[in-house]
PDB file of C-alpha atoms in Angstrom:
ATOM      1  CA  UNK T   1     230.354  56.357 202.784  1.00  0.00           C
ATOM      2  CA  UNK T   2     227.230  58.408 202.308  1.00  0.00           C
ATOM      3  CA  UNK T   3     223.220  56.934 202.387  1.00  0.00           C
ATOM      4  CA  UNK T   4     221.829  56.150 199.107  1.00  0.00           C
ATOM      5  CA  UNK T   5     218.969  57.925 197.801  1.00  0.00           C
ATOM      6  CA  UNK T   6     216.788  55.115 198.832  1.00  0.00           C
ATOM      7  CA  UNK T   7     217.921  55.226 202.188  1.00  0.00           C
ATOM      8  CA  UNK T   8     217.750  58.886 202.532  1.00  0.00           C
ATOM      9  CA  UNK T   9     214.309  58.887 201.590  1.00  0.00           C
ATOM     10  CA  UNK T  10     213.023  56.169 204.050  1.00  0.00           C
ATOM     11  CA  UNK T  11     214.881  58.123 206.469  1.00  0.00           C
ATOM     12  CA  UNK T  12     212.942  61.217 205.282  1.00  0.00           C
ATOM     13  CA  UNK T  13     209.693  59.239 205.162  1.00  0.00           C
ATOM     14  CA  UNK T  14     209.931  58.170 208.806  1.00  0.00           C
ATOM     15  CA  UNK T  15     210.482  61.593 209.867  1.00  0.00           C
ATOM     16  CA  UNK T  16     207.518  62.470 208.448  1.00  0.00           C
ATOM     17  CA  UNK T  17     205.352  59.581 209.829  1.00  0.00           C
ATOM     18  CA  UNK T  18     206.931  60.471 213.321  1.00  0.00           C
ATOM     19  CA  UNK T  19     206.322  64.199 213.144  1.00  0.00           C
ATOM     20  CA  UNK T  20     202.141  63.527 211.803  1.00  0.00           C
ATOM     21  CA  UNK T  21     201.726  60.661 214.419  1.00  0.00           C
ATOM     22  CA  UNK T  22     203.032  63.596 216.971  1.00  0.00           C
ATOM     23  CA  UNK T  23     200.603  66.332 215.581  1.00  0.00           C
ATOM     24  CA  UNK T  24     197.482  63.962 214.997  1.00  0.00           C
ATOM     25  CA  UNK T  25     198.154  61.940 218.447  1.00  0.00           C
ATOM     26  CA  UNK T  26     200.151  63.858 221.292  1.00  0.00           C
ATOM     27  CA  UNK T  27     198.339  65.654 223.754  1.00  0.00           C
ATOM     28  CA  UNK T  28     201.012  67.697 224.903  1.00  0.00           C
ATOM     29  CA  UNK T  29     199.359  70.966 224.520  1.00  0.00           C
ATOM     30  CA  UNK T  30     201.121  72.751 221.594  1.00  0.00           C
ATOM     31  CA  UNK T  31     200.113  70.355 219.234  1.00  0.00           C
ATOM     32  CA  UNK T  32     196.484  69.679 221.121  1.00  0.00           C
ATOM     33  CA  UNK T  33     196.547  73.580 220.308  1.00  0.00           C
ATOM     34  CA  UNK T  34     197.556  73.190 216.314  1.00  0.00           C
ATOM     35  CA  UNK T  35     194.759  70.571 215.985  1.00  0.00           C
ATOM     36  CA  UNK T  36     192.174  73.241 218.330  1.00  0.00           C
ATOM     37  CA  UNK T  37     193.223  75.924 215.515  1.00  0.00           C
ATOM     38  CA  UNK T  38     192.458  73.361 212.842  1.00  0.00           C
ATOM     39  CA  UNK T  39     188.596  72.664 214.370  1.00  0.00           C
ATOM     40  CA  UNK T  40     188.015  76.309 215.136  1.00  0.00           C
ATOM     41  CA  UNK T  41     189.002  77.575 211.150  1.00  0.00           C
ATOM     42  CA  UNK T  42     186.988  74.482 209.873  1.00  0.00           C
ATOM     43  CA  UNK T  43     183.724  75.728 212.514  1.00  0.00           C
ATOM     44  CA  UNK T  44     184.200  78.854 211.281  1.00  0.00           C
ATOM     45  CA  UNK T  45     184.025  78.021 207.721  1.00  0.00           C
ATOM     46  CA  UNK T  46     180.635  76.208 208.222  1.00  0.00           C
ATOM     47  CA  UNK T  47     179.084  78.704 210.346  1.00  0.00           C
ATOM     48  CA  UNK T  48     180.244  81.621 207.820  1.00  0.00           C
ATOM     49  CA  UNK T  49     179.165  79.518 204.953  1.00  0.00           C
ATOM     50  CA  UNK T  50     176.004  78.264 205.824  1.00  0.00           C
ATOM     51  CA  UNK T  51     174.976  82.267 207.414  1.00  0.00           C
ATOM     52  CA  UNK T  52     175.486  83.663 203.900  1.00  0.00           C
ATOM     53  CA  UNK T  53     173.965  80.890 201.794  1.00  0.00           C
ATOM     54  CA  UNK T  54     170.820  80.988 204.098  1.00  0.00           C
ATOM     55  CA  UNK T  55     170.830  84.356 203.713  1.00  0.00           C
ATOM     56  CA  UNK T  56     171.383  85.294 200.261  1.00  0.00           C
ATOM     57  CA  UNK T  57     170.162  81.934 198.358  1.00  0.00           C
ATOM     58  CA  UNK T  58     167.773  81.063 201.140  1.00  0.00           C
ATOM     59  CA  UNK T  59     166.023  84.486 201.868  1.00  0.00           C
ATOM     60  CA  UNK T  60     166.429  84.160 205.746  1.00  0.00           C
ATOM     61  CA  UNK T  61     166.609  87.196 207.971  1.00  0.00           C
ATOM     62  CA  UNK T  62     170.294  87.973 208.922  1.00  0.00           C
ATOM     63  CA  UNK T  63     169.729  87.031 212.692  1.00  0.00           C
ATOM     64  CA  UNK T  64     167.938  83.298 211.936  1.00  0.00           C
ATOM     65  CA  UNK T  65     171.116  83.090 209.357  1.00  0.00           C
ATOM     66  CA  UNK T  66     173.534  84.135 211.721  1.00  0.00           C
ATOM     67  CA  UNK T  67     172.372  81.769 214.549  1.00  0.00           C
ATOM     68  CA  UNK T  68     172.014  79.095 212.653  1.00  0.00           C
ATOM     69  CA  UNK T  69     175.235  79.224 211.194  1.00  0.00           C
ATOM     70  CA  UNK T  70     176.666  79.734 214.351  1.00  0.00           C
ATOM     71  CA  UNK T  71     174.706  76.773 215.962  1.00  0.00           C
ATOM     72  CA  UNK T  72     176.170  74.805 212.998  1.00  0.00           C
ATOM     73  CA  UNK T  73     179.386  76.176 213.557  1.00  0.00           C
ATOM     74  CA  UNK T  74     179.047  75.012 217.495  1.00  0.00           C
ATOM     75  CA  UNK T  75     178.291  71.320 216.239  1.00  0.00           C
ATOM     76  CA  UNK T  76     180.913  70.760 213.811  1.00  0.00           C
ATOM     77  CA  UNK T  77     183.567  72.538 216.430  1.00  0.00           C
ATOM     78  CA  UNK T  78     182.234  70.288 218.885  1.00  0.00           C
ATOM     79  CA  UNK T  79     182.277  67.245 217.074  1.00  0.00           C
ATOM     80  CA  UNK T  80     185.896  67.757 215.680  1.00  0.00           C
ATOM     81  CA  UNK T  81     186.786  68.426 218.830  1.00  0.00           C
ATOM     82  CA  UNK T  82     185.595  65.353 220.743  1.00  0.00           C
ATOM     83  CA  UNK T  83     187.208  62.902 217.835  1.00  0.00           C
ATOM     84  CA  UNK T  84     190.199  64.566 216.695  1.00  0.00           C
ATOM     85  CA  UNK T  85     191.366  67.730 218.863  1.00  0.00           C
ATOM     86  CA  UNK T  86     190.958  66.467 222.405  1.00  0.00           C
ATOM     87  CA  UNK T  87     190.788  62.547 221.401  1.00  0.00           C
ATOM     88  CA  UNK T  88     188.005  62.211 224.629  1.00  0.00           C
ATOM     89  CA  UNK T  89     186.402  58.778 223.217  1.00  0.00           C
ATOM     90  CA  UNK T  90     186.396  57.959 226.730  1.00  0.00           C
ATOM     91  CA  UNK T  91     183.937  60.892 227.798  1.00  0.00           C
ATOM     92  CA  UNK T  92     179.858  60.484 227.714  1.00  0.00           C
ATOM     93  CA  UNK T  93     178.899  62.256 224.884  1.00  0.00           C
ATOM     94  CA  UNK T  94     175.721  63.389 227.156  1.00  0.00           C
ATOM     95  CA  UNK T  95     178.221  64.946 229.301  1.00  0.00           C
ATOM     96  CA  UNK T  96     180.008  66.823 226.687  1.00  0.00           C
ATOM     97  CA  UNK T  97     177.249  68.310 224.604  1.00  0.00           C
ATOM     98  CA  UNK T  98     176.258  69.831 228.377  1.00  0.00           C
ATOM     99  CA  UNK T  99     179.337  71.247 229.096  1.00  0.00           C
ATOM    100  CA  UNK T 100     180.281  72.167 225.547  1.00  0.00           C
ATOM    101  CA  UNK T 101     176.506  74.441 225.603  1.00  0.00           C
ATOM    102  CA  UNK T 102     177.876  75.703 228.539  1.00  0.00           C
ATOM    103  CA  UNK T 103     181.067  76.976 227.869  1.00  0.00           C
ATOM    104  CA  UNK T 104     179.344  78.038 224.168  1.00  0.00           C
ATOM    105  CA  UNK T 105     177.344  80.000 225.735  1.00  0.00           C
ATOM    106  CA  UNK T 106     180.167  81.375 228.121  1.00  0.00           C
ATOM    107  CA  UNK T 107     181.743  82.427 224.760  1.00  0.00           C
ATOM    108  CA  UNK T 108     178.622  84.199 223.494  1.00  0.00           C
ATOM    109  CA  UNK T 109     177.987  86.544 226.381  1.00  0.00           C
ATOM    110  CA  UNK T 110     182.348  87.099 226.555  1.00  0.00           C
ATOM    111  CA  UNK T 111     182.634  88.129 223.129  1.00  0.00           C
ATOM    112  CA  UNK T 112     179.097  89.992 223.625  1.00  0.00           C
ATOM    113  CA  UNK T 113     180.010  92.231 226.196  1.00  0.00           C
ATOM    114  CA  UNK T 114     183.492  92.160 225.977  1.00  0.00           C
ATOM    115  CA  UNK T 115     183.415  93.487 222.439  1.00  0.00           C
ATOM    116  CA  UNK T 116     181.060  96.200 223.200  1.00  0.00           C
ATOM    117  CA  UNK T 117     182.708  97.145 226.693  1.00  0.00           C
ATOM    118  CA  UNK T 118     186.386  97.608 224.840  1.00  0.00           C
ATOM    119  CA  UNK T 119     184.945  99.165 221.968  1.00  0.00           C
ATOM    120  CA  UNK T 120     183.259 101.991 224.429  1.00  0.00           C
ATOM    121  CA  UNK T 121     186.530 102.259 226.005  1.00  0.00           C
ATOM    122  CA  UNK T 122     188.155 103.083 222.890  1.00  0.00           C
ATOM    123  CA  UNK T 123     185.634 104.850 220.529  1.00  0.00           C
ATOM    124  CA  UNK T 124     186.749 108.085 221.600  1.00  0.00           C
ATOM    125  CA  UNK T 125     190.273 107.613 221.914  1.00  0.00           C
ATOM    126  CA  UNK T 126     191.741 110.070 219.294  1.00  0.00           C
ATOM    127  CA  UNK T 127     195.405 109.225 219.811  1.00  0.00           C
ATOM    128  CA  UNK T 128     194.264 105.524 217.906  1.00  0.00           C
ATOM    129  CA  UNK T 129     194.151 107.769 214.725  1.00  0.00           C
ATOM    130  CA  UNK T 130     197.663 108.954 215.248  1.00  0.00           C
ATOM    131  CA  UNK T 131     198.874 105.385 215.144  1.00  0.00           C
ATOM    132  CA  UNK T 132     196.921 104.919 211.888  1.00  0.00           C
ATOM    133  CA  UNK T 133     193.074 103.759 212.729  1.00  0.00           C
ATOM    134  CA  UNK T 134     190.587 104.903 211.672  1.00  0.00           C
ATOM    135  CA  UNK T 135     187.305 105.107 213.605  1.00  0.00           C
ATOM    136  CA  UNK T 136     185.045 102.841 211.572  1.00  0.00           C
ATOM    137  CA  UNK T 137     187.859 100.467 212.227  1.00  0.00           C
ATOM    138  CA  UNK T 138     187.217 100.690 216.242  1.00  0.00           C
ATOM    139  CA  UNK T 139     185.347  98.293 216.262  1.00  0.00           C
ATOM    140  CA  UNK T 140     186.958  95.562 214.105  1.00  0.00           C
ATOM    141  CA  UNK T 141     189.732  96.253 216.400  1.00  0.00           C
ATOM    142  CA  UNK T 142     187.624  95.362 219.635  1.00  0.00           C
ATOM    143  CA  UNK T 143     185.929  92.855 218.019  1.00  0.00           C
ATOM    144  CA  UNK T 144     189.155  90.736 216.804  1.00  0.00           C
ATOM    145  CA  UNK T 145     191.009  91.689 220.154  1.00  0.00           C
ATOM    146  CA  UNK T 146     188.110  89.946 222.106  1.00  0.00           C
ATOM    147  CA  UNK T 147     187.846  87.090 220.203  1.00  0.00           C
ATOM    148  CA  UNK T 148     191.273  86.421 219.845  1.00  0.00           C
ATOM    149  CA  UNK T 149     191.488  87.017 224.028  1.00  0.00           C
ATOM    150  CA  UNK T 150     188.241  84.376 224.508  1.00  0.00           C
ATOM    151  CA  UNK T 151     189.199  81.847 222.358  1.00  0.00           C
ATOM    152  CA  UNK T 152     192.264  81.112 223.781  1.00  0.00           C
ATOM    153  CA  UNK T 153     191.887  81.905 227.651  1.00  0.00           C
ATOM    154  CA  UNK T 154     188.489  80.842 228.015  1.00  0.00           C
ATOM    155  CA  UNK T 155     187.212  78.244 224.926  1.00  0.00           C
ATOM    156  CA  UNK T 156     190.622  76.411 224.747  1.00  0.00           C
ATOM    157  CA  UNK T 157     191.627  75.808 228.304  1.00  0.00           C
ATOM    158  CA  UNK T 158     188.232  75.132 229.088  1.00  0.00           C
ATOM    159  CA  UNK T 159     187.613  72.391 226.418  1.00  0.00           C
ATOM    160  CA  UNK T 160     191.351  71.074 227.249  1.00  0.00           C
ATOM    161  CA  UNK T 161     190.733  70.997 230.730  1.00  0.00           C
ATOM    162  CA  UNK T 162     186.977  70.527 231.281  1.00  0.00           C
ATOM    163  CA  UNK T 163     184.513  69.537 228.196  1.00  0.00           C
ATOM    164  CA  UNK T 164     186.488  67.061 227.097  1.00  0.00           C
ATOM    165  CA  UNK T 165     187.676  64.958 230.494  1.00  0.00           C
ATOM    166  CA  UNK T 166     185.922  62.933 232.634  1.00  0.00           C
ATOM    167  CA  UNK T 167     184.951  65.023 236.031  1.00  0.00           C
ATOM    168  CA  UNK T 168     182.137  64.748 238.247  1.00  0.00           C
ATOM    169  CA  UNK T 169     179.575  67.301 237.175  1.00  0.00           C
ATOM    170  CA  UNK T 170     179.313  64.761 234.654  1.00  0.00           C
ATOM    171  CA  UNK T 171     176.798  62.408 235.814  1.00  0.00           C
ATOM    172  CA  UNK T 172     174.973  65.415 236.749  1.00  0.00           C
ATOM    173  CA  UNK T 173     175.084  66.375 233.316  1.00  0.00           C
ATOM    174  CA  UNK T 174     174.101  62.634 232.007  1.00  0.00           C
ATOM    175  CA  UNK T 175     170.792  63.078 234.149  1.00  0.00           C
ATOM    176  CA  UNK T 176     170.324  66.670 232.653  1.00  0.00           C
ATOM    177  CA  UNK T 177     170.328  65.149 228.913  1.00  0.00           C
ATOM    178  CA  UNK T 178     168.643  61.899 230.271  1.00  0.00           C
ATOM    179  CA  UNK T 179     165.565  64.033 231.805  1.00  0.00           C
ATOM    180  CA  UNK T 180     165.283  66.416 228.786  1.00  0.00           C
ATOM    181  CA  UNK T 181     164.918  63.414 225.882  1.00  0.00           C
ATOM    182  CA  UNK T 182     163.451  61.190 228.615  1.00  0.00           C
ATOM    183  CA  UNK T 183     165.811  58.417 228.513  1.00  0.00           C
ATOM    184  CA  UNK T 184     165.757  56.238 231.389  1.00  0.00           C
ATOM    185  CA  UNK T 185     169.039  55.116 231.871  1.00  0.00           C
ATOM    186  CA  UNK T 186     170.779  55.978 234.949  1.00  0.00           C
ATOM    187  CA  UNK T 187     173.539  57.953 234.981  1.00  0.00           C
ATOM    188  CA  UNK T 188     176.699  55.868 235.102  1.00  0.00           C
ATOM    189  CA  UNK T 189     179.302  57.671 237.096  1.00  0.00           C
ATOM    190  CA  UNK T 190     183.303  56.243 237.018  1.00  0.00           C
ATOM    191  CA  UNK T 191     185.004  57.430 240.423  1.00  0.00           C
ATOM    192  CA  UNK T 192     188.493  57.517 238.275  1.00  0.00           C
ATOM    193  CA  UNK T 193     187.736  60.836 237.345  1.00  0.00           C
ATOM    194  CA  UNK T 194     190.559  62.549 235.132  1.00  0.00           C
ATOM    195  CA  UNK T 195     192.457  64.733 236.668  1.00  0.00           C
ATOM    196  CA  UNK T 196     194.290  67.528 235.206  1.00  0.00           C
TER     197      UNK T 196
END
């Protein structure tokens, strides 16, 4: 004899606990990816926010609103990223605002430079506009291509495999953070380093 409703819809209800325990606590790295996607698409939604509201309610400039919403962007990726995407309560935060400024920054001058080196490389590449772009659209093109290419080969696996695990640069970094707001703790440094 068949389940009754009931039953079926514990049964249904468990699934569903099962598969959003798997999603909000594996690390396997498809669903550490979802949650990544997740904290980049909420970062991006504060730094695009808060650049046009500083810029059209505030009056800023649209380089001190763009860096600032980008900073802001940085903070709330970062912050997502250490509680919910990479679950690294066990990291120094010290240590991971140094490496994540690091590997920011990485991403700045990536996206920089490799937008503007693809886009030279195909500004003058008439066959594009046989497939259907146009050439105001060149550099949309590089500029989505690039970012696409960064944030998953570079800001991802980096994050995954570096910013938020334990290594050794991190005492290194400790002192860095320790020196610059003149804290005078010493850098604690665990020999169990994580390894990948």
């Amino acid at each position: 004899m068949g389940k009754s409703l009931k039953e079926q819809i514990e049964e249904e209800k468990g699934i569903l606990r099962r598969t959003g325990d798997k999603l909000l606590n594996s690390n396997s790295l498809f669903t550490t990816f979802l949650r990544s996607v997740v904290s980049s698409q909420t970062a991006s939604w504060v730094d695009l926010g808060l650049c046009f509201v500083l810029f059209a309610w505030v009056g800023m400039t649209a380089w001190s609103s763009t860096a600032l919403g980008a900073v802001a962007g940085g903070i709330v990726n970062c912050v997502i990223n250490y509680k919910f995407t990479f679950h690294a309560d066990g990291c120094s935060w010290r240590a991971v605002v140094v490496k994540y400024t690091l590997i920011w920054v990485g991403s700045l001058l990536l996206n920089t430079f490799g937008t503007q080196l693809l886009y030279d490389l195909i500004k003058d590449c008439d066959w594009l506009e046989n497939i259907g772009f146009r050439k105001d659209g060149y550099f949309a093109a590089a500029r989505l291509f690039v970012s696409l290419i960064v944030s998953w080969c570079w800001n991802f696996v980096l994050q995954r495999n570096f910013v938020y695990r334990r290594s050794a640069f991190d005492r290194h970094a400790i002192r860095f953070v320790n020196f610059i707001t003149r804290h005078k703790e010493a850098a604690p440094y665990d020999h169990r380093v994580d390894h990948l």
